[in-house]
């Protein structure tokens, strides 16, 4: 049995992608699907199961100036306290903005990390179409993207363009 924890960042078409993938995987008899939602509109942790999908909802801190990295590390610790007994664990992320959580679960679980690369940041388009352009990967978004691409055991490129650039430059 594979225990798949899908950690979504629902933006644009990525939300549709996540819903379709999760709905399909929930029909597979050898996969147990968990969806980990981190949201700001709840006051307590909530877990519900419906159609072979267990939704784990973790509220965001109410403090406006919380340390994101520390909070996500605590989320990983919370997940570890409840699910570390499971085997064949896979965490699937679909946003580089969750790289801190990916790093934390990788350190706390014996697991694989899957990353769905939905699109590349704009500067990678210049790399593709302008041979003289030198990509300066020194901003936070670039660093997070490179970190999660490096951390991932498997990368799913949703577009062929992202795959080509990823293979050539990342």
XYZ file of N, CA and C in Angstrom:
510
model
N 0.845 -1.181 0.000
C 0.000 0.000 0.000
C 0.888 1.242 0.000
N 0.623 2.137 -0.925
C 1.304 3.429 -0.980
C 0.454 4.435 -0.227
N 1.079 5.194 0.645
C 0.412 6.258 1.384
C 0.856 7.581 0.781
N -0.042 8.171 -0.016
C 0.274 9.383 -0.757
C -0.308 10.601 -0.048
N 0.564 11.508 0.344
C 0.163 12.777 0.948
C 0.324 13.860 -0.111
N -0.779 14.354 -0.620
C -0.754 15.408 -1.627
C -0.892 16.734 -0.893
N 0.096 17.611 -1.079
C 0.098 18.912 -0.405
C -0.106 19.972 -1.484
N -1.364 20.422 -1.660
C -1.649 21.319 -2.779
C -1.405 22.784 -2.470
N -1.142 23.492 -3.529
C -1.176 24.947 -3.547
C -2.093 25.245 -4.722
N -3.353 25.492 -4.432
C -4.361 25.597 -5.483
C -4.371 26.976 -6.127
N -3.693 27.098 -7.227
C -3.684 28.338 -7.990
C -3.984 27.978 -9.440
N -4.766 28.778 -10.089
C -5.046 28.638 -11.504
C -5.394 27.190 -11.851
N -4.775 26.649 -12.874
C -5.049 25.284 -13.309
C -4.484 24.222 -12.389
N -3.607 24.603 -11.480
C -3.020 23.624 -10.558
C -4.076 23.034 -9.631
N -5.092 23.813 -9.293
C -6.171 23.303 -8.450
C -6.970 22.232 -9.177
N -7.255 22.466 -10.439
C -7.960 21.473 -11.255
C -7.106 20.223 -11.406
N -5.834 20.409 -11.694
C -4.894 19.284 -11.813
C -4.918 18.443 -10.541
N -4.805 19.101 -9.400
C -4.803 18.393 -8.121
C -6.100 17.614 -7.922
N -7.234 18.232 -8.155
C -8.517 17.551 -7.943
C -8.650 16.326 -8.844
N -8.233 16.446 -10.097
C -8.331 15.318 -11.032
C -7.387 14.180 -10.648
N -6.151 14.519 -10.323
C -5.168 13.495 -9.945
C -5.607 12.784 -8.663
N -6.016 13.542 -7.663
C -6.428 12.950 -6.387
C -7.656 12.064 -6.581
N -8.641 12.527 -7.349
C -9.847 11.720 -7.582
C -9.500 10.398 -8.258
N -8.590 10.447 -9.240
C -8.186 9.208 -9.902
C -7.424 8.283 -8.949
N -6.433 8.829 -8.254
C -5.616 7.989 -7.375
C -6.433 7.361 -6.255
N -7.491 8.034 -5.827
C -8.359 7.483 -4.775
C -9.083 6.226 -5.240
N -9.160 6.009 -6.551
C -9.807 4.797 -7.070
C -8.848 3.616 -7.157
N -7.580 3.851 -6.963
C -6.577 2.788 -7.050
C -6.543 2.014 -5.734
N -6.722 0.709 -5.781
C -6.815 -0.070 -4.541
C -5.520 -0.127 -3.729
N -4.381 0.123 -4.348
C -3.107 0.033 -3.629
C -2.574 1.403 -3.192
N -3.427 2.443 -3.251
C -3.010 3.789 -2.843
C -4.005 4.356 -1.839
N -3.494 4.801 -0.713
C -4.296 5.530 0.274
C -3.940 7.001 0.112
N -4.944 7.842 -0.152
C -4.708 9.252 -0.461
C -5.041 10.132 0.739
N -4.092 10.987 1.062
C -4.267 12.026 2.074
C -4.053 13.371 1.372
N -4.882 14.342 1.649
C -4.676 15.689 1.125
C -4.433 16.595 2.318
N -3.280 17.253 2.338
C -2.904 18.128 3.442
C -3.135 19.567 3.006
N -4.145 20.194 3.587
C -4.479 21.587 3.283
C -4.007 22.481 4.421
N -3.320 23.534 4.076
C -2.913 24.532 5.073
C -3.662 25.804 4.720
N -4.620 26.154 5.584
C -5.535 27.252 5.280
C -5.625 28.226 6.452
N -6.104 29.411 6.170
C -6.166 30.452 7.193
C -7.518 30.662 7.824
N -8.513 29.868 7.451
C -9.856 30.167 7.935
C -10.389 29.187 8.985
N -9.529 28.414 9.608
C -9.952 27.484 10.657
C -9.232 27.803 11.956
N -9.817 27.341 13.047
C -9.177 27.574 14.333
C -8.566 26.304 14.913
N -8.823 25.142 14.288
C -8.250 23.894 14.800
C -7.976 22.923 13.658
N -7.175 21.927 13.956
C -6.838 20.900 12.975
C -8.070 20.028 12.768
N -8.306 19.672 11.514
C -9.487 18.891 11.179
C -9.079 17.757 10.245
N -9.664 16.575 10.468
C -9.408 15.434 9.593
C -10.745 14.801 9.220
N -10.982 14.649 7.931
C -12.208 14.014 7.450
C -11.849 13.029 6.346
N -12.648 11.965 6.230
C -12.428 10.982 5.171
C -13.701 10.839 4.361
N -13.540 10.901 3.033
C -14.668 10.779 2.126
C -14.153 10.197 0.811
N -14.785 9.142 0.323
C -14.401 8.515 -0.954
C -12.928 8.134 -1.006
N -12.447 7.506 0.047
C -11.062 7.026 0.122
C -10.026 8.159 0.121
N -10.447 9.371 0.429
C -9.529 10.510 0.523
C -9.632 11.073 1.931
N -8.521 11.095 2.637
C -8.482 11.708 3.961
C -7.951 13.118 3.821
N -8.780 14.082 4.179
C -8.391 15.496 4.127
C -7.909 15.915 5.513
N -6.688 16.401 5.574
C -6.100 16.918 6.812
C -5.985 18.422 6.626
N -6.678 19.170 7.463
C -6.659 20.621 7.334
C -5.964 21.216 8.547
N -4.910 21.960 8.286
C -4.102 22.582 9.338
C -4.270 24.096 9.205
N -4.697 24.751 10.292
C -4.884 26.214 10.197
C -3.562 26.965 10.190
N -3.547 28.062 9.455
C -2.391 28.960 9.463
C -2.370 29.700 10.800
N -1.198 30.147 11.220
C -1.137 30.957 12.445
C -1.929 32.249 12.277
N -2.499 32.693 13.351
C -3.255 33.951 13.297
C -2.336 35.163 13.351
N -1.144 34.986 13.886
C -0.194 36.099 13.964
C 0.214 36.503 12.554
N 0.229 37.783 12.306
C 0.550 38.267 10.966
C 2.021 38.107 10.619
N 2.876 38.105 11.603
C 4.315 38.059 11.346
C 4.924 36.776 11.895
N 4.365 35.638 11.516
C 4.919 34.369 11.960
C 6.082 33.963 11.047
N 6.929 33.100 11.547
C 8.050 32.589 10.764
C 7.557 31.406 9.948
N 7.459 31.583 8.647
C 6.909 30.552 7.753
C 7.673 29.238 7.868
N 8.988 29.303 7.840
C 9.805 28.090 7.904
C 9.542 27.313 9.192
N 9.468 28.010 10.310
C 9.204 27.369 11.609
C 7.807 26.754 11.629
N 6.808 27.493 11.130
C 5.436 26.980 11.092
C 5.365 25.702 10.253
N 5.977 25.702 9.069
C 5.923 24.526 8.207
C 6.673 23.347 8.819
N 7.741 23.614 9.546
C 8.438 22.554 10.276
C 7.523 21.941 11.335
N 6.748 22.794 12.007
C 5.793 22.294 13.004
C 4.676 21.490 12.339
N 4.267 21.877 11.140
C 3.279 21.090 10.400
C 3.826 19.687 10.113
N 5.093 19.607 9.713
C 5.717 18.314 9.451
C 5.792 17.480 10.726
N 6.105 18.124 11.846
C 6.150 17.414 13.129
C 4.766 16.885 13.493
N 3.754 17.686 13.267
C 2.377 17.255 13.522
C 2.028 16.035 12.670
N 2.337 16.071 11.401
C 2.073 14.936 10.521
C 2.862 13.706 10.958
N 4.099 13.921 11.363
C 4.936 12.819 11.821
C 4.330 12.153 13.062
N 3.806 12.956 13.986
C 3.248 12.398 15.223
C 2.052 11.491 14.950
N 1.348 11.727 13.872
C 0.144 10.942 13.575
C 0.370 9.853 12.526
N 1.310 10.048 11.611
C 1.415 9.146 10.464
C 2.773 8.470 10.290
N 3.692 8.627 11.218
C 5.034 8.057 11.034
C 5.032 6.527 11.034
N 3.988 5.902 11.524
C 3.908 4.443 11.543
C 3.633 3.857 10.148
N 3.208 4.684 9.218
C 2.887 4.205 7.880
C 4.160 3.881 7.101
N 4.011 3.011 6.118
C 5.122 2.657 5.237
C 4.815 3.130 3.822
N 5.826 3.111 2.976
C 5.677 3.506 1.573
C 4.999 4.877 1.449
N 5.604 5.851 2.086
C 5.045 7.198 2.109
C 5.615 8.038 0.970
N 4.711 8.738 0.284
C 5.091 9.678 -0.773
C 4.410 11.007 -0.465
N 5.177 12.080 -0.491
C 4.621 13.427 -0.376
C 4.698 14.072 -1.753
N 3.559 14.558 -2.234
C 3.479 15.163 -3.561
C 3.149 16.647 -3.390
N 4.055 17.495 -3.860
C 3.893 18.952 -3.772
C 3.664 19.504 -5.175
N 2.921 20.603 -5.270
C 2.717 21.223 -6.578
C 3.034 22.718 -6.570
N 3.840 23.149 -5.591
C 4.305 24.537 -5.598
C 5.664 24.621 -4.925
N 6.557 25.382 -5.536
C 7.871 25.600 -4.939
C 7.768 26.422 -3.651
N 6.636 27.100 -3.448
C 6.448 27.902 -2.238
C 6.364 27.039 -0.982
N 6.194 25.726 -1.163
C 6.108 24.804 -0.030
C 7.405 24.027 0.182
N 8.497 24.529 -0.349
C 9.771 23.817 -0.234
C 10.190 23.620 1.222
N 9.893 24.574 2.104
C 10.263 24.401 3.522
C 9.538 23.209 4.133
N 8.287 23.025 3.769
C 7.540 21.866 4.257
C 8.102 20.581 3.651
N 8.435 20.616 2.381
C 9.022 19.438 1.724
C 10.325 19.034 2.405
N 11.174 20.007 2.718
C 12.434 19.705 3.399
C 12.175 19.122 4.787
N 11.192 19.663 5.484
C 10.887 19.176 6.833
C 10.344 17.753 6.821
N 9.410 17.444 5.897
C 8.881 16.076 5.880
C 9.951 15.088 5.431
N 10.831 15.516 4.547
C 11.916 14.636 4.095
C 12.844 14.277 5.258
N 13.022 15.215 6.184
C 13.897 14.945 7.327
C 13.191 14.139 8.434
N 11.858 14.150 8.442
C 11.114 13.491 9.520
C 10.515 12.142 9.117
N 10.365 11.892 7.839
C 9.761 10.662 7.339
C 10.747 9.916 6.448
N 10.590 8.616 6.403
C 11.256 7.815 5.382
C 10.306 7.853 4.191
N 10.519 8.807 3.288
C 9.533 9.053 2.236
C 10.207 9.472 0.937
N 9.409 9.457 -0.103
C 9.805 10.004 -1.393
C 9.080 11.333 -1.575
N 9.712 12.237 -2.307
C 9.118 13.534 -2.621
C 8.862 13.593 -4.127
N 7.630 13.919 -4.489
C 7.246 14.140 -5.888
C 6.887 15.613 -6.010
N 7.325 16.215 -7.097
C 7.011 17.630 -7.339
C 6.407 17.776 -8.724
N 5.232 18.397 -8.804
C 4.619 18.726 -10.093
C 5.009 20.144 -10.471
N 5.745 20.250 -11.546
C 6.186 21.548 -12.055
C 5.163 22.016 -13.086
N 4.302 22.933 -12.681
C 3.218 23.395 -13.548
C 3.696 24.412 -14.574
N 4.597 25.273 -14.179
C 5.104 26.299 -15.082
C 6.451 26.750 -14.558
N 7.193 27.424 -15.416
C 8.465 27.993 -15.001
C 8.308 29.487 -14.788
N 9.148 30.009 -13.939
C 9.148 31.444 -13.689
C 9.580 32.172 -14.968
N 9.161 33.421 -15.156
C 9.364 34.119 -16.441
C 10.807 34.147 -16.939
N 11.769 34.268 -16.048
C 13.155 34.375 -16.515
C 13.620 33.129 -17.265
N 12.991 31.973 -17.014
C 13.391 30.769 -17.732
C 12.948 30.818 -19.196
N 11.941 31.608 -19.511
C 11.531 31.803 -20.895
C 12.647 32.503 -21.661
N 13.293 33.478 -21.037
C 14.415 34.165 -21.683
C 15.556 33.196 -21.958
N 15.808 32.299 -21.018
C 16.869 31.310 -21.192
C 16.594 30.471 -22.441
N 15.343 30.103 -22.646
C 14.975 29.250 -23.783
C 15.145 29.959 -25.122
N 14.746 31.215 -25.195
C 14.673 31.890 -26.491
C 15.793 32.890 -26.757
N 16.671 33.114 -25.796
C 17.768 34.054 -25.990
C 19.045 33.400 -25.480
N 19.828 32.860 -26.392
C 21.037 32.127 -26.003
C 22.022 32.974 -25.215
N 21.980 34.280 -25.394
C 22.940 35.137 -24.697
C 22.476 35.508 -23.292
N 21.199 35.234 -22.973
C 20.663 35.613 -21.651
C 21.291 34.737 -20.580
N 21.823 35.378 -19.566
C 22.391 34.649 -18.431
C 21.409 34.713 -17.265
N 20.874 33.591 -16.921
C 19.875 33.544 -15.851
C 20.564 33.750 -14.504
N 20.171 34.778 -13.794
C 20.742 35.081 -12.486
C 19.789 34.549 -11.421
N 20.071 33.366 -10.919
C 19.179 32.689 -9.996
C 19.495 33.079 -8.560
N 19.201 34.313 -8.222
C 19.546 34.748 -6.872
C 18.377 35.352 -6.115
N 17.155 35.248 -6.637
C 16.019 35.751 -5.872
C 15.359 34.582 -5.125
N 14.490 34.886 -4.180
C 13.898 33.847 -3.334
C 13.092 32.829 -4.123
N 12.310 33.281 -5.099
C 11.512 32.352 -5.904
C 12.394 31.348 -6.637
N 13.464 31.849 -7.255
C 14.379 30.954 -7.962
C 15.014 29.953 -7.012
N 15.445 30.423 -5.864
C 16.092 29.536 -4.895
C 15.134 28.462 -4.406
N 13.879 28.850 -4.134
C 12.891 27.855 -3.690
C 12.636 26.827 -4.784
N 12.512 27.286 -6.032
C 12.285 26.364 -7.141
C 13.459 25.405 -7.294
N 14.668 25.930 -7.290
C 15.840 25.056 -7.420
C 15.951 24.086 -6.255
N 15.615 24.548 -5.044
C 15.674 23.669 -3.873
C 14.687 22.512 -3.984
N 13.458 22.796 -4.403
C 12.483 21.707 -4.472
C 12.785 20.771 -5.642
N 13.319 21.322 -6.740
C 13.708 20.454 -7.856
C 14.861 19.539 -7.457
N 15.757 20.041 -6.645
C 16.884 19.237 -6.165
C 16.426 18.195 -5.149
N 15.494 18.569 -4.295
C 14.994 17.689 -3.243
C 14.129 16.556 -3.786
N 13.394 16.820 -4.849
C 12.411 15.860 -5.360
C 13.065 14.581 -5.878
N 12.448 13.466 -5.523
C 12.870 12.170 -6.064
C 12.294 11.966 -7.457
N 11.164 12.613 -7.718
C 10.514 12.522 -9.020
C 9.896 13.874 -9.348
N 10.079 14.330 -10.582
C 9.504 15.602 -11.025
C 8.543 15.303 -12.168
N 7.328 15.808 -12.037
C 6.333 15.702 -13.103
C 6.246 17.069 -13.771
N 6.629 17.142 -15.031
C 6.525 18.400 -15.780
C 5.192 18.395 -16.503
N 4.354 19.348 -16.175
C 3.029 19.423 -16.767
C 3.108 19.906 -18.207
N 4.146 20.664 -18.546
C 4.317 21.136 -19.924
C 5.658 20.652 -20.472
N 5.692 20.426 -21.764
C 6.947 20.013 -22.414
C 7.995 21.132 -22.321
N 7.549 22.391 -22.396
C 8.456 23.535 -22.285
C 9.209 23.486 -20.963
N 8.487 23.248 -19.863
C 9.133 23.179 -18.550
C 10.121 22.019 -18.501
N 9.773 20.917 -19.108
C 10.681 19.769 -19.144
C 11.960 20.101 -19.891
N 11.833 20.727 -21.039
C 13.019 21.077 -21.845
C 13.952 22.024 -21.079
N 13.389 23.056 -20.498
C 14.207 24.021 -19.753
C 14.797 23.359 -18.514
N 14.008 22.573 -17.831
C 14.496 21.898 -16.634
C 15.674 21.000 -16.928
N 15.564 20.227 -17.979
C 16.673 19.319 -18.347
C 17.938 20.099 -18.747
N 17.745 21.211 -19.430
C 18.887 21.951 -19.955
C 19.543 22.873 -18.936
N 18.785 23.445 -18.017
C 19.334 24.531 -17.191
C 19.182 24.365 -15.689
N 18.460 23.384 -15.247
C 18.241 23.278 -13.802
C 18.917 22.034 -13.274
